[in-house]
Amino acid sequence: MSEAWRGASVTLLVIAVFGLLAVAPAGGAAPAPGAADPAAAANATASNCSSCHAYLVTNRTPRKLTVETPDHSFELEHGDGRFWCLTCHAPGNRNRLVLFNGSTVGFGSKNATPLCAQCHGPVYDDWKEHIHGTWEGSWKDGTPKKYCVDCHDPHGPAFGTLTPAPPPEQPPDPLATAGALLPDWYALAFGVVLVIGVGLVGYAASTVERDQP
Amino acid sequence: MTEDVPSDDAETDVPDTGKERSGPATCDCGSTVDEDRRNFMQGVAAAGATTLGAIPFTSEAELEAILQKHFKEMSEQEKAELVERLEKKYREKYDTPVDVSTAEAEEGVVFGYALDIQKCIGCRRCVYACVEENNQSREAPGHPETTQLQWIRVLELPDSHLEPGTEQNTDELVGDELGTKFGTITAGISYEESDHYYDPDEVPEEDTFYLPVQCQHCEDPPCVKACPTQATWKEPDGIVVVDYDWCIGCRYCMTACPYYARRFNPSEAHVPEDELNPDMHYLGNRPRPEEAVEKCTFCIQRSREGEYPACVEACPVGARKFGNLLDPENEIRRILDQKRVFRLKQHLGTEPKFFYFME
């Protein structure tokens, strides 16, 4: 409870600081417009992380994050606890992602592909050869329809479930079909024909017997 | 008999004089034969007149359809006329401009297909993409004469499992069960245990895998051998096609197919006007006439233009792969080189060009 309260107060403090910076005539290194607005913080996307983080001291200690606006408190379900934020997010510039060699790549599914390829080499090789992933266009030279993180959530890459499209219709029940096609009195007619037929056969049989001697 | 010949000529020259009819009858030896012949000729004339009389009631297009040649024997000119006639017919029926192609197989291309059964989640997106792309007949509510046809059937199968401590039962094992020293392993594809009407809220379900089945485009297709009218054949690029106009609907091919890949529509295709795909191929997705057999054509109207089939693009998990088997750099060849691949009912020797693979 106290942690949550602390997180909220930190958020408020950040917003207040940004408000002052925005109001100040020479507000430092081009503060993002609208960062003072709590609504803007709520709408923060991957492209403007620096609007807050540029003014925060980078804390490199892996820890549970509690900032709620925008939501930093989700469970990371990638890497079985080996990773935390700064494994992929660049500490120096939160608008970019960092590779193991220290160079950075931008956000966006296409840009982030080398980042995923660092660990998932065989899958990346398959993807380059069009074996993995979805491709569109021509079978001669397909173009990627999706890049890694378009399908796999980087914070929880396991695939979810989908609602299946409806199953094919069952073949019709033969008795129901017969009932629909034949008139209502078909059972009666069938019975009458059967009785007459049995009678005729019986009569024929009795005739054969009579003629025997 | 020889003296009958001029009298017959006289009869044909002056057909309306009744007196002439008694002339030949004077010859007693040939009278019955002559009457038989006359009756026969009258019958033929009547039948001919009926046929000729029916022509004004038959439209020119219908007549052309009746006299249509086999597709493989048509000249370019005849194909052009055919396309024109079909486009006119579909334009009038569906009230929208359509484009019927007769594009031929590309040189140096044999199509192959691969499906990753580890990835497939059984969502049936491919089934409905195929229905829309290929103008397949839909069922209209309240119209029992409309038939629902789907070229792709997704089977749900129980996943393999190991029952430890059951190794003593090896004598009783049947089917897909395998006794090992670790226990009994149940694995493999058992069509008897498969279900294609599965309908859970969410897929994939636990302990199952999915096996979509469609035309396998066999290199040695049994359906082609079974066809009595040569209405189905294998194209140079490996696609097994059906000429719906030459199909007589005997369904021998459906019986011959070991993959349940062919569909028969007893009524005409029911495709809503606003859902018609106007990009058609003669051997592919044009609306089928009634009583014809149809099946997957690797989306011939797309693949012959260099595009992926509709099911490949629709698959949300990227399990479906398509390409040219003759190009070593193509994805299909890389899959065959690198992955564990199997074909359905391999023992039948049909040599499918549809492969299933896993890591």
Coordinates of C-alpha atoms in Angstrom, one line a residue:
Chain A
M1 CA 0.0 0.0 0.0
S2 CA 2.7 2.4 1.0
E3 CA 4.7 1.4 -2.2
A4 CA 1.7 2.1 -4.4
W5 CA 1.3 5.5 -2.6
R6 CA 5.0 6.2 -3.2
G7 CA 4.7 5.3 -6.9
A8 CA 1.7 7.6 -7.3
S9 CA 3.5 10.4 -5.5
V10 CA 6.6 9.9 -7.7
T11 CA 4.3 10.2 -10.7
L12 CA 2.7 13.4 -9.4
L13 CA 6.2 14.8 -8.7
V14 CA 7.4 14.0 -12.2
I15 CA 4.3 15.7 -13.6
A16 CA 4.8 18.7 -11.5
V17 CA 8.5 19.0 -12.5
F18 CA 7.5 18.7 -16.1
G19 CA 4.9 21.4 -15.6
L20 CA 7.4 23.8 -14.3
L21 CA 9.8 23.0 -17.1
A22 CA 7.1 23.5 -19.7
V23 CA 6.1 26.8 -18.2
A24 CA 9.7 28.0 -17.9
P25 CA 10.7 30.2 -20.9
A26 CA 13.9 28.4 -21.6
G27 CA 12.8 24.9 -20.6
G28 CA 16.0 22.9 -21.1
A29 CA 16.5 20.6 -24.0
A30 CA 13.2 20.9 -25.8
P31 CA 10.8 19.3 -23.3
A32 CA 8.0 17.4 -25.0
P33 CA 5.0 19.5 -25.4
G34 CA 2.0 18.4 -23.3
A35 CA 4.2 16.3 -20.9
A36 CA 2.9 18.3 -18.0
D37 CA -0.6 17.1 -18.8
P38 CA -1.5 14.0 -16.7
A39 CA -3.6 12.8 -19.7
A40 CA -0.5 12.9 -21.9
A41 CA 1.3 10.7 -19.4
A42 CA -1.6 8.3 -19.5
N43 CA -1.4 8.3 -23.3
A44 CA 2.4 7.8 -23.3
T45 CA 3.5 5.4 -26.0
A46 CA 6.7 3.7 -26.8
S47 CA 7.7 6.6 -28.9
N48 CA 7.8 9.3 -26.2
C49 CA 9.3 7.5 -23.1
S50 CA 12.0 10.1 -23.0
S51 CA 9.4 12.8 -22.2
C52 CA 9.6 11.5 -18.6
H53 CA 12.8 9.5 -18.5
A54 CA 15.0 12.2 -19.9
Y55 CA 14.5 14.0 -16.6
L56 CA 14.9 10.9 -14.3
V57 CA 18.1 9.5 -12.9
T58 CA 18.7 6.0 -14.4
N59 CA 18.5 3.4 -11.6
R60 CA 20.2 0.3 -12.9
T61 CA 19.2 -2.0 -10.0
P62 CA 16.7 -4.6 -11.2
R63 CA 13.5 -4.1 -9.1
K64 CA 9.8 -4.4 -9.2
L65 CA 8.4 -1.3 -10.9
T66 CA 5.3 0.3 -9.5
V67 CA 4.6 3.3 -11.7
E68 CA 1.0 3.0 -12.9
T69 CA 0.7 5.8 -15.3
P70 CA 1.6 4.6 -17.8
D71 CA 1.5 1.0 -16.5
H72 CA 5.0 -0.1 -15.6
S73 CA 3.9 -2.7 -13.1
F74 CA 3.1 -5.7 -15.3
E75 CA 4.7 -9.1 -14.9
L76 CA 7.5 -9.7 -17.4
E77 CA 6.9 -13.2 -18.8
H78 CA 9.9 -13.4 -21.0
G79 CA 13.2 -15.0 -20.3
D80 CA 12.2 -16.9 -17.1
G81 CA 13.4 -14.1 -14.8
R82 CA 16.7 -13.5 -16.5
F83 CA 15.8 -10.1 -17.9
W84 CA 14.5 -6.9 -16.7
C85 CA 13.7 -3.6 -18.5
L86 CA 17.2 -2.4 -19.3
T87 CA 18.1 -5.7 -20.9
C88 CA 16.3 -4.4 -24.0
H89 CA 15.5 -0.8 -23.3
A90 CA 18.4 1.6 -23.7
P91 CA 19.3 3.2 -20.4
G92 CA 20.6 6.3 -22.0
N93 CA 17.7 6.9 -24.3
R94 CA 14.4 5.3 -23.5
N95 CA 13.0 6.0 -26.9
R96 CA 15.4 3.4 -28.2
L97 CA 16.2 -0.3 -27.6
V98 CA 19.7 -1.5 -27.0
L99 CA 21.6 -4.5 -28.5
F100 CA 24.2 -6.5 -26.6
N101 CA 27.0 -4.6 -28.4
G102 CA 25.7 -1.3 -27.0
S103 CA 24.3 0.1 -30.2
T104 CA 20.7 1.1 -30.2
V105 CA 17.7 0.4 -32.5
G106 CA 14.5 2.3 -32.7
F107 CA 11.1 1.0 -31.6
G108 CA 8.8 -0.5 -34.2
S109 CA 8.5 -4.1 -35.1
K110 CA 10.8 -3.9 -38.1
N111 CA 13.5 -2.0 -36.3
A112 CA 13.5 -4.3 -33.3
T113 CA 14.1 -7.5 -35.4
P114 CA 17.9 -7.6 -34.8
L115 CA 17.2 -7.3 -31.0
C116 CA 15.1 -10.5 -31.1
A117 CA 17.6 -12.2 -33.4
Q118 CA 20.4 -11.9 -30.8
C119 CA 18.9 -14.7 -28.8
H120 CA 16.5 -16.4 -31.3
G121 CA 19.1 -17.1 -34.0
P122 CA 17.6 -20.3 -35.5
V123 CA 14.1 -18.8 -35.6
Y124 CA 15.5 -15.6 -37.2
D125 CA 17.3 -17.8 -39.8
D126 CA 14.0 -19.5 -40.5
W127 CA 12.3 -16.2 -40.7
K128 CA 14.8 -14.9 -43.2
E129 CA 14.2 -17.9 -45.4
H130 CA 10.4 -17.4 -45.2
I131 CA 9.9 -20.6 -43.2
H132 CA 8.9 -18.8 -40.0
G133 CA 6.3 -16.1 -39.8
T134 CA 3.6 -14.8 -42.2
W135 CA 4.5 -13.5 -45.6
E136 CA 2.5 -12.0 -48.3
G137 CA 2.8 -11.0 -52.0
S138 CA 4.5 -13.4 -54.3
W139 CA 5.7 -16.9 -53.7
K140 CA 8.7 -15.8 -55.8
D141 CA 9.8 -13.1 -53.4
G142 CA 7.4 -12.7 -50.5
T143 CA 7.4 -9.6 -48.3
P144 CA 7.0 -9.9 -44.5
K145 CA 3.5 -9.4 -43.4
K146 CA 4.5 -9.3 -39.8
Y147 CA 7.7 -8.8 -37.9
C148 CA 8.6 -10.5 -34.6
V149 CA 6.7 -8.3 -32.1
D150 CA 3.7 -7.9 -34.4
C151 CA 2.8 -11.5 -33.3
H152 CA 4.8 -12.1 -30.2
D153 CA 4.4 -9.7 -27.3
P154 CA 8.0 -9.0 -26.2
H155 CA 6.9 -8.8 -22.5
G156 CA 5.0 -12.1 -22.8
P157 CA 5.7 -13.9 -26.0
A158 CA 3.6 -17.0 -25.4
F159 CA 0.7 -17.3 -27.9
G160 CA -2.8 -16.8 -26.7
T161 CA -5.9 -18.5 -27.9
L162 CA -8.3 -17.7 -30.7
T163 CA -12.0 -18.2 -31.1
P164 CA -12.3 -20.8 -33.9
A165 CA -14.5 -20.0 -37.0
P166 CA -17.7 -22.1 -37.1
P167 CA -17.4 -25.8 -37.9
P168 CA -18.7 -27.2 -41.2
E169 CA -22.3 -28.2 -41.1
Q170 CA -23.1 -31.8 -40.2
P171 CA -24.4 -34.1 -42.9
P172 CA -28.1 -34.3 -42.7
D173 CA -29.7 -37.1 -40.7
P174 CA -31.0 -39.7 -43.2
L175 CA -34.3 -40.3 -41.4
A176 CA -35.0 -36.6 -41.0
T177 CA -34.3 -36.1 -44.7
A178 CA -36.7 -38.9 -45.6
G179 CA -39.3 -37.4 -43.4
A180 CA -38.8 -34.0 -45.0
L181 CA -38.9 -35.3 -48.6
L182 CA -41.7 -37.9 -48.3
P183 CA -45.3 -36.9 -47.6
D184 CA -46.7 -37.3 -44.1
W185 CA -48.6 -40.5 -45.0
Y186 CA -45.6 -42.3 -46.3
A187 CA -45.5 -44.7 -43.3
L188 CA -49.1 -45.6 -43.9
A189 CA -48.6 -46.0 -47.6
F190 CA -45.5 -48.1 -47.0
G191 CA -47.5 -50.3 -44.6
V192 CA -50.3 -50.8 -47.0
V193 CA -47.9 -51.7 -49.8
L194 CA -46.2 -54.1 -47.5
V195 CA -49.4 -55.8 -46.5
I196 CA -50.6 -56.1 -50.1
G197 CA -47.2 -57.5 -51.1
V198 CA -47.1 -60.0 -48.3
G199 CA -50.7 -61.0 -49.2
L200 CA -49.8 -61.5 -52.8
V201 CA -46.7 -63.6 -52.0
G202 CA -48.7 -65.6 -49.6
Y203 CA -51.4 -66.2 -52.1
A204 CA -48.9 -67.2 -54.7
A205 CA -47.3 -69.6 -52.3
S206 CA -50.6 -71.2 -51.4
T207 CA -51.4 -71.5 -55.2
V208 CA -48.1 -73.3 -55.7
E209 CA -48.9 -75.7 -52.9
R210 CA -52.4 -76.4 -54.3
D211 CA -51.0 -77.2 -57.7
Q212 CA -48.3 -79.5 -56.4
P213 CA -50.4 -82.8 -56.3
Chain B
M1 CA -34.7 -53.6 -103.9
T2 CA -32.9 -51.8 -106.6
E3 CA -36.2 -50.5 -108.1
D4 CA -37.0 -48.9 -104.8
V5 CA -34.2 -46.4 -105.0
P6 CA -35.7 -44.2 -107.8
S7 CA -39.1 -44.3 -106.3
D8 CA -37.6 -43.1 -103.0
D9 CA -36.0 -40.3 -104.9
A10 CA -39.4 -39.5 -106.4
E11 CA -40.9 -39.4 -103.0
T12 CA -38.4 -37.0 -101.7
D13 CA -38.7 -34.9 -104.8
V14 CA -42.5 -34.6 -104.5
P15 CA -43.2 -35.3 -100.9
D16 CA -46.8 -33.9 -100.8
T17 CA -48.4 -36.3 -103.4
G18 CA -50.1 -39.1 -101.5
K19 CA -50.5 -41.1 -104.7
E20 CA -46.8 -41.7 -105.0
R21 CA -46.9 -43.7 -101.8
S22 CA -48.9 -46.5 -103.3
G23 CA -46.3 -46.9 -106.2
P24 CA -43.5 -48.8 -104.5
A25 CA -46.0 -50.9 -102.5
T26 CA -46.9 -52.8 -105.7
C27 CA -43.7 -54.7 -105.3
D28 CA -44.8 -57.4 -102.8
C29 CA -41.3 -58.6 -102.1
G30 CA -40.2 -55.2 -100.7
S31 CA -43.4 -53.8 -99.3
T32 CA -42.8 -54.4 -95.6
V33 CA -39.1 -53.4 -95.7
D34 CA -40.1 -50.3 -97.6
E35 CA -42.7 -49.3 -95.0
D36 CA -40.3 -49.9 -92.2
R37 CA -37.8 -47.7 -93.9
R38 CA -40.4 -45.0 -94.6
N39 CA -41.5 -45.1 -91.0
F40 CA -37.9 -44.9 -89.9
M41 CA -37.2 -42.0 -92.2
Q42 CA -40.3 -40.2 -91.0
G43 CA -39.2 -40.7 -87.4
V44 CA -35.8 -39.3 -88.2
A45 CA -37.3 -36.4 -90.0
A46 CA -39.6 -35.7 -87.1
A47 CA -36.8 -35.9 -84.6
G48 CA -34.6 -33.7 -86.8
A49 CA -37.4 -31.2 -87.2
T50 CA -38.0 -31.2 -83.4
T51 CA -34.3 -30.6 -82.8
L52 CA -34.1 -27.9 -85.4
G53 CA -37.3 -26.4 -84.0
A54 CA -35.8 -26.3 -80.6
I55 CA -32.8 -24.3 -81.8
P56 CA -34.7 -21.0 -81.8
F57 CA -35.5 -21.6 -78.1
T58 CA -31.9 -22.3 -77.3
S59 CA -29.7 -19.2 -76.8
E60 CA -26.5 -19.0 -78.7
A61 CA -24.5 -19.1 -75.5
E62 CA -26.3 -22.3 -74.5
L63 CA -25.6 -23.8 -77.8
E64 CA -21.9 -22.9 -77.6
A65 CA -21.8 -24.5 -74.1
I66 CA -23.3 -27.7 -75.5
L67 CA -20.8 -27.8 -78.3
Q68 CA -17.8 -26.8 -76.2
K69 CA -14.6 -28.6 -76.8
H70 CA -12.3 -30.1 -74.1
F71 CA -10.3 -27.3 -72.6
K72 CA -7.0 -28.9 -73.5
E73 CA -8.0 -29.1 -77.1
M74 CA -9.1 -25.5 -77.5
S75 CA -7.2 -23.1 -79.6
E76 CA -6.3 -19.6 -78.3
Q77 CA -9.2 -18.2 -80.4
E78 CA -11.7 -20.7 -78.9
K79 CA -10.4 -19.9 -75.4
A80 CA -10.9 -16.2 -76.0
E81 CA -14.5 -16.9 -77.1
L82 CA -15.1 -19.1 -74.1
V83 CA -13.8 -16.4 -71.7
E84 CA -16.0 -13.8 -73.4
R85 CA -19.1 -16.0 -73.1
L86 CA -18.4 -16.9 -69.4
E87 CA -17.7 -13.3 -68.5
K88 CA -20.9 -12.2 -70.0
K89 CA -22.8 -15.0 -68.2
Y90 CA -21.4 -14.1 -64.8
R91 CA -21.7 -10.4 -65.4
E92 CA -25.4 -10.9 -66.0
K93 CA -25.9 -13.3 -63.2
Y94 CA -24.0 -11.4 -60.5
D95 CA -24.4 -7.9 -61.8
T96 CA -20.7 -7.1 -61.5
P97 CA -17.8 -7.1 -64.0
V98 CA -15.7 -10.2 -63.7
D99 CA -12.4 -11.3 -65.2
V100 CA -12.0 -15.0 -66.2
S101 CA -8.4 -16.0 -66.8
T102 CA -7.1 -18.9 -68.8
A103 CA -3.4 -18.3 -67.8
E104 CA -1.3 -21.3 -68.5
A105 CA 1.4 -22.9 -66.3
E106 CA 4.7 -21.1 -66.1
E107 CA 7.8 -22.8 -67.4
G108 CA 10.1 -24.3 -64.7
V109 CA 7.5 -24.1 -62.0
V110 CA 6.0 -27.0 -60.0
F111 CA 4.1 -25.9 -57.0
G112 CA 4.5 -27.4 -53.6
Y113 CA 2.9 -26.7 -50.2
A114 CA 4.0 -27.3 -46.7
L115 CA 2.1 -27.0 -43.4
D116 CA 3.7 -26.8 -40.0
I117 CA 1.5 -29.0 -37.7
Q118 CA 3.3 -27.7 -34.6
K119 CA 2.1 -24.2 -35.3
C120 CA -1.4 -24.9 -36.5
I121 CA -4.0 -23.9 -33.8
G122 CA -7.1 -25.1 -35.6
C123 CA -8.7 -21.6 -35.9
R124 CA -10.2 -22.4 -39.4
R125 CA -9.2 -18.9 -40.7
C126 CA -7.9 -20.7 -43.8
V127 CA -11.2 -22.5 -44.4
Y128 CA -13.2 -19.3 -44.7
A129 CA -10.5 -17.4 -46.6
C130 CA -10.7 -20.2 -49.1
V131 CA -14.5 -20.1 -49.2
E132 CA -14.4 -16.4 -50.0
E133 CA -11.5 -16.5 -52.5
N134 CA -12.8 -19.5 -54.4
N135 CA -16.5 -18.5 -54.6
Q136 CA -17.5 -21.6 -52.8
S137 CA -21.1 -22.3 -52.3
R138 CA -22.5 -21.1 -49.0
E139 CA -25.6 -22.2 -47.2
A140 CA -28.4 -19.7 -47.3
P141 CA -30.6 -19.8 -44.1
G142 CA -34.0 -21.2 -45.0
H143 CA -33.0 -22.4 -48.4
P144 CA -32.3 -26.2 -48.2
E145 CA -31.4 -26.3 -51.9
T146 CA -28.2 -24.4 -51.2
T147 CA -25.2 -26.4 -50.2
Q148 CA -22.3 -25.5 -48.0
L149 CA -18.9 -26.6 -49.5
Q150 CA -15.5 -26.2 -47.9
W151 CA -12.3 -27.4 -49.6
I152 CA -10.3 -27.4 -46.4
R153 CA -11.2 -29.7 -43.5
V154 CA -9.3 -29.2 -40.2
L155 CA -9.0 -32.4 -38.2
E156 CA -8.5 -32.3 -34.4
L157 CA -6.5 -35.2 -33.1
P158 CA -5.4 -36.3 -29.7
D159 CA -1.8 -35.4 -28.9
S160 CA 0.7 -38.1 -28.3
H161 CA 1.0 -39.3 -24.7
L162 CA 3.0 -41.7 -22.6
E163 CA 1.5 -44.0 -20.0
P164 CA 4.3 -45.1 -17.8
G165 CA 4.2 -48.6 -16.3
T166 CA 2.1 -50.0 -19.1
E167 CA 4.9 -51.8 -21.0
Q168 CA 3.5 -55.2 -20.1
N169 CA 0.5 -54.6 -22.4
T170 CA 2.6 -54.8 -25.6
D171 CA 0.7 -57.9 -26.8
E172 CA -2.6 -56.1 -26.9
L173 CA -1.4 -53.0 -28.6
V174 CA -3.3 -52.0 -31.8
G175 CA -3.2 -49.1 -34.1
D176 CA -1.1 -46.2 -33.1
E177 CA -0.1 -47.4 -29.7
L178 CA 3.6 -48.4 -29.3
G179 CA 4.9 -50.3 -26.3
T180 CA 8.3 -49.2 -25.0
K181 CA 10.3 -50.0 -21.9
F182 CA 9.1 -46.6 -20.6
G183 CA 5.5 -47.3 -21.1
T184 CA 2.9 -47.2 -23.9
I185 CA 3.1 -44.3 -26.2
T186 CA 0.0 -43.3 -28.1
A187 CA 1.0 -41.1 -31.1
G188 CA 0.5 -40.5 -34.7
I189 CA -2.4 -39.7 -36.9
S190 CA -5.5 -41.8 -36.3
Y191 CA -8.3 -40.7 -38.6
E192 CA -10.8 -42.7 -36.6
E193 CA -10.1 -40.6 -33.5
S194 CA -10.1 -37.3 -35.4
D195 CA -12.9 -34.8 -35.2
H196 CA -13.6 -32.1 -37.7
Y197 CA -16.7 -30.7 -36.1
Y198 CA -14.9 -29.5 -33.0
D199 CA -16.3 -26.2 -31.7
P200 CA -14.7 -25.0 -28.4
D201 CA -14.8 -21.4 -27.3
E202 CA -11.0 -21.1 -27.7
V203 CA -8.4 -23.0 -29.7
P204 CA -5.9 -24.6 -29.4
E205 CA -7.3 -27.0 -26.9
E206 CA -5.2 -28.9 -24.4
D207 CA -3.6 -32.2 -25.5
T208 CA -4.6 -31.9 -29.1
F209 CA -3.1 -31.1 -32.4
Y210 CA -4.6 -30.0 -35.7
L211 CA -4.3 -31.4 -39.2
P212 CA -5.8 -29.4 -42.0
V213 CA -6.5 -31.5 -45.0
Q214 CA -7.2 -30.3 -48.6
C215 CA -6.3 -31.5 -52.0
Q216 CA -2.8 -32.9 -51.8
H217 CA -2.0 -32.4 -55.5
C218 CA -0.6 -35.8 -55.9
E219 CA 2.1 -36.4 -58.5
D220 CA 0.3 -39.7 -59.3
P221 CA -3.3 -38.7 -58.7
P222 CA -5.8 -41.6 -58.4
C223 CA -8.7 -39.2 -59.1
V224 CA -7.4 -38.5 -62.5
K225 CA -7.2 -42.2 -63.3
A226 CA -10.8 -42.7 -62.1
C227 CA -12.4 -39.9 -64.3
P228 CA -14.3 -41.4 -67.2
T229 CA -14.5 -38.1 -69.2
Q230 CA -10.9 -36.8 -68.6
A231 CA -12.5 -33.8 -66.9
T232 CA -9.7 -33.7 -64.3
W233 CA -6.0 -33.8 -65.0
K234 CA -2.6 -32.7 -63.7
E235 CA -1.3 -29.4 -65.2
P236 CA 2.4 -29.0 -66.0
D237 CA 2.9 -27.0 -62.8
G238 CA 1.6 -29.9 -60.8
I239 CA -1.9 -28.5 -60.0
V240 CA -4.6 -31.0 -60.4
V241 CA -7.5 -29.2 -62.0
V242 CA -11.1 -29.9 -62.9
D243 CA -12.9 -28.7 -66.0
Y244 CA -16.3 -28.2 -64.5
D245 CA -18.0 -28.1 -67.9
W246 CA -16.7 -31.5 -68.7
C247 CA -17.4 -33.1 -65.4
I248 CA -20.5 -35.3 -65.5
G249 CA -20.8 -35.5 -61.8
C250 CA -20.3 -39.3 -61.5
R251 CA -18.1 -38.7 -58.4
Y252 CA -15.8 -41.6 -59.2
C253 CA -12.9 -39.3 -58.4
M254 CA -14.3 -38.6 -54.9
T255 CA -14.3 -42.3 -54.3
A256 CA -10.8 -42.7 -55.6
C257 CA -9.4 -39.8 -53.6
P258 CA -7.8 -41.1 -50.3
Y259 CA -7.8 -37.7 -48.7
Y260 CA -11.4 -36.7 -48.9
A261 CA -10.3 -33.6 -50.8
R262 CA -13.1 -33.4 -53.5
R263 CA -16.5 -31.9 -53.1
F264 CA -19.7 -32.3 -55.1
N265 CA -22.5 -29.8 -55.3
P266 CA -25.8 -31.2 -56.5
S267 CA -27.2 -27.7 -57.0
E268 CA -25.6 -24.6 -58.5
A269 CA -23.1 -22.7 -56.4
H270 CA -24.8 -20.2 -54.1
V271 CA -22.6 -17.2 -53.8
P272 CA -24.1 -13.9 -52.5
E273 CA -23.6 -11.1 -55.2
D274 CA -21.7 -8.8 -52.9
E275 CA -19.3 -11.6 -51.8
L276 CA -18.3 -12.7 -55.4
N277 CA -14.6 -12.7 -56.1
P278 CA -14.4 -11.3 -59.6
D279 CA -10.8 -12.4 -60.3
M280 CA -11.4 -15.8 -61.7
H281 CA -9.7 -18.6 -63.5
Y282 CA -11.5 -21.0 -65.8
L283 CA -10.0 -24.0 -64.0
G284 CA -10.2 -22.4 -60.6
N285 CA -12.7 -20.3 -58.7
R286 CA -15.3 -19.4 -61.3
P287 CA -18.8 -20.2 -60.0
R288 CA -19.3 -23.8 -60.6
P289 CA -22.3 -25.2 -62.6
E290 CA -24.5 -27.6 -60.9
E291 CA -23.5 -31.3 -60.5
A292 CA -19.8 -30.7 -60.8
V293 CA -17.0 -31.9 -58.6
E294 CA -14.6 -29.2 -57.3
K295 CA -11.6 -29.0 -55.0
C296 CA -8.5 -27.0 -54.0
T297 CA -6.5 -25.7 -56.9
F298 CA -3.7 -24.0 -54.9
C299 CA -5.7 -20.8 -55.8
I300 CA -4.8 -21.2 -59.5
Q301 CA -6.1 -17.7 -60.2
R302 CA -3.5 -16.3 -57.7
S303 CA -0.6 -18.7 -57.9
R304 CA -0.4 -18.5 -61.7
E305 CA -0.1 -14.7 -61.2
G306 CA 2.7 -15.2 -58.8
E307 CA 0.7 -14.6 -55.6
Y308 CA 0.4 -16.8 -52.5
P309 CA -2.8 -18.8 -52.2
A310 CA -5.5 -17.2 -50.0
C311 CA -5.0 -19.8 -47.1
V312 CA -1.3 -19.0 -46.9
E313 CA -2.0 -15.3 -46.4
A314 CA -4.9 -15.9 -44.0
C315 CA -3.0 -18.2 -41.6
P316 CA -2.5 -16.1 -38.4
V317 CA 0.4 -18.3 -37.1
G318 CA 2.3 -18.6 -40.4
A319 CA 1.9 -22.4 -40.5
R320 CA 1.2 -22.5 -44.2
K321 CA 4.0 -22.3 -46.8
F322 CA 3.9 -22.3 -50.5
G323 CA 6.4 -22.1 -53.4
N324 CA 8.2 -23.5 -56.4
L325 CA 9.6 -27.0 -55.8
L326 CA 12.1 -26.5 -58.7
D327 CA 13.7 -23.4 -57.2
P328 CA 16.4 -24.5 -54.6
E329 CA 16.2 -21.1 -53.1
N330 CA 12.5 -21.2 -52.5
E331 CA 11.0 -21.5 -49.0
I332 CA 9.4 -24.8 -49.9
R333 CA 12.7 -26.4 -50.8
R334 CA 14.4 -25.0 -47.7
I335 CA 11.6 -26.7 -45.6
L336 CA 12.2 -30.0 -47.4
D337 CA 15.9 -29.7 -46.8
Q338 CA 15.8 -28.5 -43.2
K339 CA 12.7 -29.8 -41.4
R340 CA 11.2 -33.1 -40.6
V341 CA 8.6 -33.7 -43.3
F342 CA 6.0 -36.3 -43.9
R343 CA 3.1 -36.8 -46.3
L344 CA -0.3 -38.1 -45.6
K345 CA -0.9 -41.8 -46.4
Q346 CA 2.6 -42.1 -47.9
H347 CA 2.2 -45.9 -48.3
L348 CA -0.4 -45.4 -51.1
G349 CA 2.2 -44.1 -53.5
T350 CA 0.2 -41.1 -54.6
E351 CA 3.2 -38.8 -54.1
P352 CA 1.5 -35.7 -52.7
K353 CA 3.1 -32.3 -53.3
F354 CA 1.5 -31.2 -50.0
F355 CA 3.9 -31.7 -47.1
Y356 CA 3.4 -31.6 -43.4
F357 CA 6.4 -30.5 -41.3
M358 CA 7.7 -29.8 -37.8
E359 CA 10.9 -28.6 -36.3

